[in-house]
Every structure is written in C-alpha cells, then in structure tokens.
Amino acid sequence: MYNQVFLSKPGKMCTKEKISLVQKITIFPLKEKSNKFRDHIRREFEGTPEADNNPWEKTIQWFNEQKDFIDAAMVYIGEDITDGNEKDWPKGTEMSPSCLPRIILGLTKNGSLTGLFGYVVYT
C-alpha cells in the first residue's frame, strides 16, 4: 500500500473547495515486494544483463538491512502526466513537469532521516 499526499499553494486555505494541487507525493514502503516503484524497476531491467544484479534492488536491500532504520521508503514527488490527455490534467496545469524529484529514505529510531536524492527527466 502506498500513501498519497497533495500539497497546496503557500498562503491558501486548504479547504476542499479551495485546494490547489502543486505536486503529488507518493510514498512506497521498501519492505513491500510489489508496488508501482518495485514493479517499474523490475520491468526496466527485465531481459538485460543487469537483471540479476539490479542496482535498485541492491539499494533497497541495503536500506532494508540497516538495523538503525525502523522504516524505509521511496518517495516520488510529482508524476508523469504526459501519457494522459491534456483535458485530464489538474486544473491550472499549463504544461507537464519534466524534472521530478525522487528520494529514497531511511527513518532511524531517533527520528532522523538518511537517504539519497535524485530525479527523473521525462522528455
């Protein structure tokens, strides 16, 4: 299961009527064997020489093996909407974002976060 959080524009009341989507944040727990993130990386490496030595799976394994982490997750900030019809874009969207942040995080027992930051580029 994953969580979705919607951020509103600064200074705006977050009422149901006035909420304005800026970016969608989706959180994928790394302990799950199947979710959108894990399924995507499996498909990307399927049939390649790296399939048995997938660097993403090695990274997930490392995060899950750390005894100091009580939880770990992959965080998607924003989503690729280029596959859809522009009529279906969120109200106020004028163009599809092309550079979207991705963060893989571990949460320690003391509440600290440790992780890696990167981004994907959709063209």
PDB file of C-alpha atoms in Angstrom:
ATOM      1  CA  MET A   1       0.000   0.000   0.000  1.00  0.00           C
ATOM      2  CA  TYR A   2       1.253   3.480  -0.676  1.00  0.00           C
ATOM      3  CA  ASN A   3       0.245   6.902   0.604  1.00  0.00           C
ATOM      4  CA  GLN A   4      -0.583   9.943  -1.484  1.00  0.00           C
ATOM      5  CA  VAL A   5      -0.263  13.471  -0.145  1.00  0.00           C
ATOM      6  CA  PHE A   6      -1.278  16.611  -2.006  1.00  0.00           C
ATOM      7  CA  LEU A   7       0.408  19.931  -1.259  1.00  0.00           C
ATOM      8  CA  SER A   8      -1.447  23.200  -1.663  1.00  0.00           C
ATOM      9  CA  LYS A   9      -0.017  26.551  -2.719  1.00  0.00           C
ATOM     10  CA  PRO A  10       1.509  28.605   0.127  1.00  0.00           C
ATOM     11  CA  GLY A  11      -0.860  31.077   1.753  1.00  0.00           C
ATOM     12  CA  LYS A  12      -4.001  29.343   0.507  1.00  0.00           C
ATOM     13  CA  MET A  13      -6.584  27.820   2.811  1.00  0.00           C
ATOM     14  CA  CYS A  14      -6.628  24.050   2.419  1.00  0.00           C
ATOM     15  CA  THR A  15     -10.390  23.709   2.231  1.00  0.00           C
ATOM     16  CA  LYS A  16     -11.954  21.138  -0.035  1.00  0.00           C
ATOM     17  CA  GLU A  17     -13.268  23.926  -2.265  1.00  0.00           C
ATOM     18  CA  LYS A  18     -10.044  25.950  -2.460  1.00  0.00           C
ATOM     19  CA  ILE A  19      -7.309  23.308  -2.552  1.00  0.00           C
ATOM     20  CA  SER A  20      -4.900  23.783  -5.429  1.00  0.00           C
ATOM     21  CA  LEU A  21      -2.624  20.910  -6.437  1.00  0.00           C
ATOM     22  CA  VAL A  22       1.045  21.717  -6.756  1.00  0.00           C
ATOM     23  CA  GLN A  23       2.702  18.298  -6.645  1.00  0.00           C
ATOM     24  CA  LYS A  24       1.522  14.828  -5.760  1.00  0.00           C
ATOM     25  CA  ILE A  25       3.758  12.981  -3.303  1.00  0.00           C
ATOM     26  CA  THR A  26       3.606   9.178  -3.340  1.00  0.00           C
ATOM     27  CA  ILE A  27       5.362   7.066  -0.705  1.00  0.00           C
ATOM     28  CA  PHE A  28       6.293   3.436  -1.418  1.00  0.00           C
ATOM     29  CA  PRO A  29       7.456   1.393   1.615  1.00  0.00           C
ATOM     30  CA  LEU A  30      10.633  -0.517   0.698  1.00  0.00           C
ATOM     31  CA  LYS A  31       9.544  -3.591   2.654  1.00  0.00           C
ATOM     32  CA  GLU A  32       6.779  -4.247   0.105  1.00  0.00           C
ATOM     33  CA  LYS A  33       7.808  -6.733  -2.581  1.00  0.00           C
ATOM     34  CA  SER A  34       5.332  -5.330  -5.108  1.00  0.00           C
ATOM     35  CA  ASN A  35       4.228  -1.741  -5.668  1.00  0.00           C
ATOM     36  CA  LYS A  36       4.414   0.773  -8.535  1.00  0.00           C
ATOM     37  CA  PHE A  37       8.084   1.575  -7.812  1.00  0.00           C
ATOM     38  CA  ARG A  38       9.283  -2.043  -7.429  1.00  0.00           C
ATOM     39  CA  ASP A  39       7.282  -3.239 -10.443  1.00  0.00           C
ATOM     40  CA  HIS A  40       8.684  -0.403 -12.595  1.00  0.00           C
ATOM     41  CA  ILE A  41      12.324  -1.192 -11.821  1.00  0.00           C
ATOM     42  CA  ARG A  42      11.736  -4.908 -12.453  1.00  0.00           C
ATOM     43  CA  ARG A  43      10.286  -4.119 -15.895  1.00  0.00           C
ATOM     44  CA  GLU A  44      13.155  -1.714 -16.696  1.00  0.00           C
ATOM     45  CA  PHE A  45      15.810  -4.380 -16.036  1.00  0.00           C
ATOM     46  CA  GLU A  46      13.906  -7.408 -17.362  1.00  0.00           C
ATOM     47  CA  GLY A  47      15.880  -9.170 -20.090  1.00  0.00           C
ATOM     48  CA  THR A  48      19.032  -7.088 -19.558  1.00  0.00           C
ATOM     49  CA  PRO A  49      22.453  -8.341 -18.421  1.00  0.00           C
ATOM     50  CA  GLU A  50      21.916  -6.379 -15.179  1.00  0.00           C
ATOM     51  CA  ALA A  51      18.622  -8.167 -14.388  1.00  0.00           C
ATOM     52  CA  ASP A  52      20.265 -10.416 -11.753  1.00  0.00           C
ATOM     53  CA  ASN A  53      22.352  -7.570 -10.350  1.00  0.00           C
ATOM     54  CA  ASN A  54      19.798  -4.728 -10.430  1.00  0.00           C
ATOM     55  CA  PRO A  55      21.337  -1.694  -8.672  1.00  0.00           C
ATOM     56  CA  TRP A  56      17.927  -0.522  -7.422  1.00  0.00           C
ATOM     57  CA  GLU A  57      17.230  -3.892  -5.789  1.00  0.00           C
ATOM     58  CA  LYS A  58      20.707  -3.799  -4.204  1.00  0.00           C
ATOM     59  CA  THR A  59      19.963  -0.309  -2.840  1.00  0.00           C
ATOM     60  CA  ILE A  60      16.578  -1.428  -1.471  1.00  0.00           C
ATOM     61  CA  GLN A  61      18.259  -4.446   0.124  1.00  0.00           C
ATOM     62  CA  TRP A  62      20.860  -2.184   1.764  1.00  0.00           C
ATOM     63  CA  PHE A  63      18.184   0.128   3.210  1.00  0.00           C
ATOM     64  CA  ASN A  64      16.158  -2.846   4.498  1.00  0.00           C
ATOM     65  CA  GLU A  65      19.231  -4.445   6.149  1.00  0.00           C
ATOM     66  CA  GLN A  66      20.215  -1.372   8.197  1.00  0.00           C
ATOM     67  CA  LYS A  67      19.474  -2.161  11.843  1.00  0.00           C
ATOM     68  CA  ASP A  68      19.339   1.565  12.692  1.00  0.00           C
ATOM     69  CA  PHE A  69      16.360   2.104  10.367  1.00  0.00           C
ATOM     70  CA  ILE A  70      12.882   1.432  11.687  1.00  0.00           C
ATOM     71  CA  ASP A  71      11.392   2.090   8.253  1.00  0.00           C
ATOM     72  CA  ALA A  72      12.459   2.930   4.702  1.00  0.00           C
ATOM     73  CA  ALA A  73      10.596   4.272   1.680  1.00  0.00           C
ATOM     74  CA  MET A  74      10.874   5.544  -1.866  1.00  0.00           C
ATOM     75  CA  VAL A  75       9.280   8.983  -2.282  1.00  0.00           C
ATOM     76  CA  TYR A  76       8.027  10.215  -5.657  1.00  0.00           C
ATOM     77  CA  ILE A  77       7.424  13.972  -5.822  1.00  0.00           C
ATOM     78  CA  GLY A  78       5.263  14.718  -8.846  1.00  0.00           C
ATOM     79  CA  GLU A  79       4.171  12.272 -11.500  1.00  0.00           C
ATOM     80  CA  ASP A  80       4.486  11.897 -15.242  1.00  0.00           C
ATOM     81  CA  ILE A  81       1.247  13.151 -16.772  1.00  0.00           C
ATOM     82  CA  THR A  82       2.480  13.261 -20.366  1.00  0.00           C
ATOM     83  CA  ASP A  83       0.785   9.950 -21.211  1.00  0.00           C
ATOM     84  CA  GLY A  84      -2.662  11.377 -20.490  1.00  0.00           C
ATOM     85  CA  ASN A  85      -4.835  13.788 -22.377  1.00  0.00           C
ATOM     86  CA  GLU A  86      -4.282  17.471 -21.545  1.00  0.00           C
ATOM     87  CA  LYS A  87      -8.018  17.771 -20.795  1.00  0.00           C
ATOM     88  CA  ASP A  88      -7.454  15.405 -17.843  1.00  0.00           C
ATOM     89  CA  TRP A  89      -4.608  17.428 -16.295  1.00  0.00           C
ATOM     90  CA  PRO A  90      -5.264  19.028 -12.877  1.00  0.00           C
ATOM     91  CA  LYS A  91      -6.989  22.428 -13.104  1.00  0.00           C
ATOM     92  CA  GLY A  92      -4.473  25.213 -13.676  1.00  0.00           C
ATOM     93  CA  THR A  93      -1.792  22.950 -15.214  1.00  0.00           C
ATOM     94  CA  GLU A  94      -0.308  24.663 -18.250  1.00  0.00           C
ATOM     95  CA  MET A  95       2.497  22.236 -19.035  1.00  0.00           C
ATOM     96  CA  SER A  96       3.644  18.815 -17.881  1.00  0.00           C
ATOM     97  CA  PRO A  97       6.528  18.824 -15.394  1.00  0.00           C
ATOM     98  CA  SER A  98       9.590  17.157 -16.879  1.00  0.00           C
ATOM     99  CA  CYS A  99      12.107  17.001 -13.974  1.00  0.00           C
ATOM    100  CA  LEU A 100      10.654  15.222 -10.956  1.00  0.00           C
ATOM    101  CA  PRO A 101      12.458  14.556  -7.642  1.00  0.00           C
ATOM    102  CA  ARG A 102      12.856  11.049  -6.240  1.00  0.00           C
ATOM    103  CA  ILE A 103      14.111  10.374  -2.702  1.00  0.00           C
ATOM    104  CA  ILE A 104      14.917   7.048  -1.039  1.00  0.00           C
ATOM    105  CA  LEU A 105      14.836   7.434   2.761  1.00  0.00           C
ATOM    106  CA  GLY A 106      15.558   5.509   5.935  1.00  0.00           C
ATOM    107  CA  LEU A 107      13.992   6.586   9.247  1.00  0.00           C
ATOM    108  CA  THR A 108      16.116   5.999  12.374  1.00  0.00           C
ATOM    109  CA  LYS A 109      14.869   5.099  15.858  1.00  0.00           C
ATOM    110  CA  ASN A 110      15.657   8.672  16.957  1.00  0.00           C
ATOM    111  CA  GLY A 111      13.596  10.213  14.139  1.00  0.00           C
ATOM    112  CA  SER A 112      16.435  11.209  11.804  1.00  0.00           C
ATOM    113  CA  LEU A 113      16.209  10.699   8.055  1.00  0.00           C
ATOM    114  CA  THR A 114      19.036   9.371   5.906  1.00  0.00           C
ATOM    115  CA  GLY A 115      18.740   8.966   2.190  1.00  0.00           C
ATOM    116  CA  LEU A 116      19.623   9.529  -1.418  1.00  0.00           C
ATOM    117  CA  PHE A 117      18.184  12.198  -3.691  1.00  0.00           C
ATOM    118  CA  GLY A 118      17.856  12.120  -7.445  1.00  0.00           C
ATOM    119  CA  TYR A 119      15.394  12.978 -10.174  1.00  0.00           C
ATOM    120  CA  VAL A 120      13.813  11.592 -13.311  1.00  0.00           C
ATOM    121  CA  VAL A 121      13.509  13.525 -16.551  1.00  0.00           C
ATOM    122  CA  TYR A 122      10.548  12.992 -18.865  1.00  0.00           C
ATOM    123  CA  THR A 123      11.024  14.208 -22.428  1.00  0.00           C
TER     124      THR A 123
END
